[in-house]
Amino acid sequence: MDLATRATAPTTATVHRTGRLRTGGAELSWHANRTTTPVVFVHGSFDDHTSWDEVVPLLPPGVTAVRYDRRGHSGSSAPGRTVIHEHVGDLAAVITELSGGSAHVVGHSYGALVALMAAARHPELVRSVLVHEPPAFPLLTGDPVGEAMRDAARSHVVTVAEYIEAGRAEEAVALFAEQVAFGEHWRELFTEPQRAMLAANAPTFLEQFRDPDHYALDLAALAAGPVPITLTVGTDGPPAVRRITGILAERLPAAAVRTITGAGHAPHLSHPAEFAAALAGHLERVRLESVPVPGAGG
């Protein structure tokens, strides 16, 4: 992790702060609301920090919501090739520099993979994680039904990458959103400016696609580690990622699972109140589990 400089002092008792953080050669644009319990939000592919706009106002009192644009997205730069290991390093830097060295982490889709990797590699920084439908497609290997889902999704993603390479970013976003992530009504989730933002961030998706490690997860480290995990899943999301969430629940028996009825792959957009409630429940569970039991330990 390369911390070139501290962009600003860590978040203090202000309603909203913004800044830029230099890390690993990139500059990350960050935003923080409220105070005390720090929660860092990591967005998914094509997206940026604004995807959490409807969730942040619904968080419990006393939560510091730290959001940032992942490198190569919107307000953040991306020097050279962008791979998931750099995103994990960026998240570690955000926690270290902006959250006092420890934070709960919330991740969506690709951001969920980043959050889980950070929990496996930096348990001293990550208090807990709540992740929504991480696309860990290698977990479907050996599952005949799952492999068919994986192959169908990959065929679409290959075409998405080809569109981006050909300069057809808007078509790439539409194909990815409709066939891979959000379904045929995806335009109802995003305003026209947001759809333009997704297209502008398309080149970084191409870098993710080319990264051989972008789906890798160290499940052994997560299962044996101290970081509490909650997996959220929508009832109406893509079948592949719902199946992946089920496999993760089996492989991580200590993880809690929260189903968001009626939601798909983006509950923070379609069902922000329900997603915020899931996060509040997760934080309360973690708090209660960390409270010492009277008389324990002799």
Coordinates of C-alpha atoms in Angstrom, one line a residue:
M1 CA 0.0 0.0 0.0
D2 CA 1.5 3.3 -1.1
L3 CA 0.2 6.3 0.9
A4 CA 1.7 9.2 -1.0
T5 CA 0.1 11.9 1.2
R6 CA -2.9 12.5 3.5
A7 CA -5.4 14.5 1.5
T8 CA -7.1 16.0 4.6
A9 CA -7.4 15.3 8.3
P10 CA -9.6 12.3 9.2
T11 CA -13.4 12.9 9.3
T12 CA -14.5 15.0 12.3
A13 CA -17.9 16.2 13.6
T14 CA -19.2 17.8 10.5
V15 CA -22.2 16.9 8.4
H16 CA -20.5 16.4 5.1
R17 CA -16.8 16.5 4.0
T18 CA -15.1 15.8 0.7
G19 CA -11.5 15.5 -0.3
R20 CA -8.9 13.7 -2.4
L21 CA -6.7 10.9 -1.2
R22 CA -3.5 9.9 -3.0
T23 CA -2.8 6.1 -2.9
G24 CA -0.9 3.7 -5.1
G25 CA -0.4 6.4 -7.8
A26 CA -4.1 7.2 -8.0
E27 CA -6.2 10.0 -6.5
L28 CA -9.4 9.0 -5.0
S29 CA -12.4 11.3 -4.6
W30 CA -14.1 10.7 -1.2
H31 CA -17.1 11.9 0.6
A32 CA -18.0 11.5 4.3
N33 CA -21.2 12.2 6.3
R34 CA -21.9 12.2 10.1
T35 CA -19.6 10.9 12.9
T36 CA -18.4 8.2 15.2
T37 CA -19.0 4.6 13.8
P38 CA -17.2 4.6 10.4
V39 CA -18.7 2.6 7.5
V40 CA -16.9 2.6 4.2
F41 CA -19.0 2.0 1.1
V42 CA -17.5 0.4 -2.0
H43 CA -19.5 0.6 -5.3
G44 CA -19.7 -1.9 -8.1
S45 CA -18.8 -1.9 -11.8
F46 CA -19.4 1.2 -13.9
D47 CA -20.7 3.0 -10.9
D48 CA -19.4 5.7 -8.4
H49 CA -20.0 6.9 -4.9
T50 CA -23.4 8.5 -5.8
S51 CA -25.0 5.0 -6.0
W52 CA -25.3 5.2 -2.1
D53 CA -27.1 8.5 -2.1
E54 CA -30.5 7.1 -1.1
V55 CA -29.0 4.9 1.6
V56 CA -26.8 7.3 3.5
P57 CA -29.6 9.5 4.9
L58 CA -31.3 6.4 6.3
L59 CA -28.4 5.1 8.3
P60 CA -28.6 4.9 12.2
P61 CA -27.5 8.0 14.1
G62 CA -23.8 8.2 14.8
V63 CA -22.7 6.5 11.6
T64 CA -19.9 8.0 9.5
A65 CA -20.6 7.1 5.9
V66 CA -17.4 7.3 3.9
R67 CA -17.9 6.9 0.2
Y68 CA -15.4 7.2 -2.6
D69 CA -15.0 6.7 -6.3
R70 CA -12.9 3.6 -7.0
R71 CA -9.9 4.3 -9.1
G72 CA -10.8 4.9 -12.7
H73 CA -14.4 5.9 -11.8
S74 CA -15.8 9.4 -12.1
G75 CA -13.8 11.7 -9.8
S76 CA -10.9 9.3 -9.2
S77 CA -7.9 8.8 -11.4
A78 CA -6.4 5.5 -12.7
P79 CA -2.7 5.5 -13.6
G80 CA -1.8 2.5 -15.7
R81 CA -3.7 -0.8 -15.5
T82 CA -6.3 -1.2 -12.8
V83 CA -6.5 -4.6 -11.1
I84 CA -8.5 -5.7 -8.0
H85 CA -5.4 -5.9 -5.8
E86 CA -5.0 -2.1 -6.3
H87 CA -8.7 -1.6 -5.3
V88 CA -8.1 -3.6 -2.2
G89 CA -5.1 -1.4 -1.4
D90 CA -7.1 1.7 -2.0
L91 CA -9.8 0.5 0.4
A92 CA -7.1 -0.1 3.0
A93 CA -5.8 3.4 2.5
V94 CA -9.3 4.9 2.8
I95 CA -9.8 3.1 6.1
T96 CA -6.4 4.0 7.4
E97 CA -6.5 7.7 6.4
L98 CA -10.2 8.6 6.6
S99 CA -11.6 6.2 9.2
G100 CA -9.1 6.1 12.0
G101 CA -7.6 2.8 11.0
S102 CA -10.7 0.6 11.5
A103 CA -14.1 0.6 9.8
H104 CA -17.1 -1.5 8.8
V105 CA -17.2 -2.1 5.1
V106 CA -20.2 -2.4 2.7
G107 CA -19.7 -3.6 -0.8
H108 CA -21.9 -4.1 -3.8
S109 CA -21.1 -6.5 -6.7
Y110 CA -17.5 -6.0 -7.7
G111 CA -17.2 -3.8 -4.6
A112 CA -18.3 -6.7 -2.6
L113 CA -15.3 -8.7 -3.9
V114 CA -13.0 -5.8 -2.9
A115 CA -14.6 -5.7 0.6
L116 CA -14.2 -9.5 1.1
M117 CA -10.6 -9.5 -0.1
A118 CA -9.8 -6.6 2.2
A119 CA -11.3 -8.5 5.1
A120 CA -9.2 -11.6 4.3
R121 CA -6.0 -9.6 3.9
H122 CA -6.4 -6.8 6.4
P123 CA -8.6 -8.0 9.3
E124 CA -6.9 -5.5 11.5
L125 CA -8.5 -2.7 9.5
V126 CA -11.9 -4.3 8.7
R127 CA -14.3 -4.5 11.7
S128 CA -17.0 -6.3 9.7
V129 CA -18.4 -6.5 6.1
L130 CA -21.8 -6.5 4.6
V131 CA -21.8 -7.5 0.9
H132 CA -24.5 -7.7 -1.7
E133 CA -24.1 -10.5 -4.3
P134 CA -20.4 -10.7 -5.0
P135 CA -19.9 -12.1 -8.5
A136 CA -17.4 -14.8 -7.5
F137 CA -18.1 -16.9 -10.6
P138 CA -15.3 -19.5 -10.0
L139 CA -17.5 -20.8 -7.1
L140 CA -19.9 -22.2 -9.7
T141 CA -17.3 -24.6 -11.1
G142 CA -18.4 -28.2 -10.6
D143 CA -22.0 -27.2 -10.2
P144 CA -23.7 -28.2 -13.5
V145 CA -26.6 -25.7 -13.1
G146 CA -24.2 -23.0 -11.9
E147 CA -21.7 -23.6 -14.6
A148 CA -24.4 -23.0 -17.2
M149 CA -25.4 -19.7 -15.5
R150 CA -21.7 -18.7 -15.3
D151 CA -21.1 -19.4 -19.0
A152 CA -24.2 -17.5 -20.1
A153 CA -23.1 -14.5 -18.0
R154 CA -19.5 -14.7 -19.3
S155 CA -20.7 -14.7 -23.0
H156 CA -22.5 -11.4 -22.4
V157 CA -19.5 -10.0 -20.5
V158 CA -17.2 -10.9 -23.4
T159 CA -19.5 -8.9 -25.7
V160 CA -19.6 -6.0 -23.3
A161 CA -15.8 -5.9 -23.4
E162 CA -15.8 -6.0 -27.2
Y163 CA -18.3 -3.1 -27.3
I164 CA -16.1 -1.0 -24.9
E165 CA -13.0 -1.7 -27.0
A166 CA -14.9 -0.6 -30.1
G167 CA -15.9 2.7 -28.4
R168 CA -19.5 1.6 -28.0
A169 CA -19.7 2.4 -24.3
E170 CA -23.5 3.1 -24.1
E171 CA -24.3 -0.2 -25.8
A172 CA -21.9 -2.0 -23.4
V173 CA -23.6 -0.5 -20.4
A174 CA -27.1 -1.4 -21.8
L175 CA -26.0 -5.0 -22.5
F176 CA -24.3 -5.5 -19.1
A177 CA -27.2 -3.9 -17.2
E178 CA -29.9 -5.8 -19.0
Q179 CA -28.4 -9.2 -19.4
V180 CA -25.9 -9.5 -16.5
A181 CA -26.8 -7.3 -13.6
F182 CA -30.1 -5.5 -13.4
G183 CA -32.6 -6.9 -15.9
E184 CA -34.8 -5.5 -18.6
H185 CA -36.1 -2.6 -16.5
W186 CA -32.7 -1.4 -15.6
R187 CA -33.3 2.1 -17.0
E188 CA -35.8 2.7 -14.2
L189 CA -33.0 2.4 -11.6
F190 CA -30.8 5.0 -13.2
T191 CA -31.5 8.6 -14.3
E192 CA -30.2 9.8 -17.6
P193 CA -27.2 11.6 -16.0
Q194 CA -26.4 8.3 -14.1
R195 CA -26.6 6.3 -17.3
A196 CA -24.1 8.8 -18.8
M197 CA -21.9 8.3 -15.8
L198 CA -22.0 4.5 -16.2
A199 CA -20.9 4.9 -19.9
A200 CA -18.1 7.3 -18.9
N201 CA -16.7 4.7 -16.4
A202 CA -16.8 1.8 -18.9
P203 CA -13.0 1.8 -19.7
T204 CA -12.3 0.7 -16.1
F205 CA -14.7 -2.3 -16.5
L206 CA -12.5 -3.4 -19.4
E207 CA -9.5 -3.4 -17.1
Q208 CA -11.4 -5.4 -14.5
F209 CA -12.4 -7.9 -17.2
R210 CA -8.7 -8.4 -18.2
D211 CA -7.6 -8.9 -14.6
P212 CA -7.0 -12.7 -14.0
D213 CA -7.5 -12.3 -10.3
H214 CA -10.7 -10.2 -10.4
Y215 CA -13.0 -13.0 -9.1
A216 CA -10.5 -14.5 -6.6
L217 CA -11.5 -14.9 -3.0
D218 CA -9.6 -16.5 -0.1
L219 CA -12.5 -18.3 1.5
A220 CA -10.2 -20.2 3.9
A221 CA -8.9 -16.9 5.3
L222 CA -12.4 -15.5 5.6
A223 CA -13.8 -18.6 7.3
A224 CA -11.0 -18.7 9.8
G225 CA -10.7 -14.9 10.3
P226 CA -12.2 -12.7 12.9
V227 CA -14.2 -10.4 10.6
P228 CA -18.0 -10.8 10.9
I229 CA -19.8 -11.1 7.6
T230 CA -23.3 -10.5 6.4
L231 CA -24.4 -11.6 2.9
T232 CA -27.4 -9.8 1.4
V233 CA -29.3 -11.2 -1.6
G234 CA -32.3 -10.1 -3.5
T235 CA -35.2 -12.4 -4.4
D236 CA -35.3 -11.0 -7.9
G237 CA -31.6 -10.7 -8.9
P238 CA -29.6 -12.6 -11.5
P239 CA -29.8 -16.3 -10.8
A240 CA -26.0 -16.7 -11.0
V241 CA -25.2 -14.3 -8.3
R242 CA -28.0 -15.6 -6.1
R243 CA -26.6 -19.1 -6.4
I244 CA -23.1 -17.7 -5.7
T245 CA -24.4 -16.2 -2.5
G246 CA -25.9 -19.5 -1.5
I247 CA -22.5 -21.2 -2.0
L248 CA -20.8 -18.5 0.0
A249 CA -23.2 -19.0 2.9
E250 CA -22.3 -22.7 2.9
R251 CA -18.6 -22.0 2.7
L252 CA -18.7 -19.3 5.4
P253 CA -21.0 -20.9 8.0
A254 CA -20.5 -18.0 10.5
A255 CA -21.8 -15.5 8.0
A256 CA -25.4 -14.1 8.4
V257 CA -27.6 -14.0 5.4
R258 CA -30.3 -11.4 4.8
T259 CA -32.8 -11.7 2.0
I260 CA -34.3 -8.5 0.6
T261 CA -37.7 -9.3 -0.8
G262 CA -38.5 -7.8 -4.2
A263 CA -34.9 -6.5 -4.7
G264 CA -32.5 -7.4 -7.5
H265 CA -28.8 -6.8 -7.8
A266 CA -29.0 -3.2 -6.7
P267 CA -31.2 -2.9 -3.5
H268 CA -29.4 0.3 -2.5
L269 CA -31.1 1.8 -5.6
S270 CA -34.4 0.0 -5.7
H271 CA -35.0 -0.7 -2.0
P272 CA -32.8 1.8 -0.1
A273 CA -34.9 1.6 3.1
E274 CA -34.7 -2.2 3.2
F275 CA -31.0 -2.1 2.5
A276 CA -30.3 0.5 5.2
A277 CA -32.3 -1.7 7.6
A278 CA -30.2 -4.7 6.7
L279 CA -27.1 -2.7 7.4
A280 CA -28.4 -1.4 10.7
G281 CA -29.2 -5.0 11.7
H282 CA -25.7 -6.1 10.7
L283 CA -24.1 -3.3 12.8
E284 CA -26.3 -4.2 15.8
R285 CA -25.4 -7.9 15.5
V286 CA -21.7 -7.1 15.4
R287 CA -22.0 -4.7 18.4
L288 CA -23.8 -7.4 20.4
E289 CA -21.3 -10.1 19.5
S290 CA -18.5 -7.8 20.6
V291 CA -20.0 -7.1 24.1
P292 CA -18.2 -9.2 26.7
V293 CA -20.4 -11.8 28.5
P294 CA -20.4 -11.2 32.3
G295 CA -18.3 -13.8 34.0
A296 CA -16.8 -15.1 30.8
G297 CA -13.2 -16.0 30.9
G298 CA -13.2 -16.6 34.6

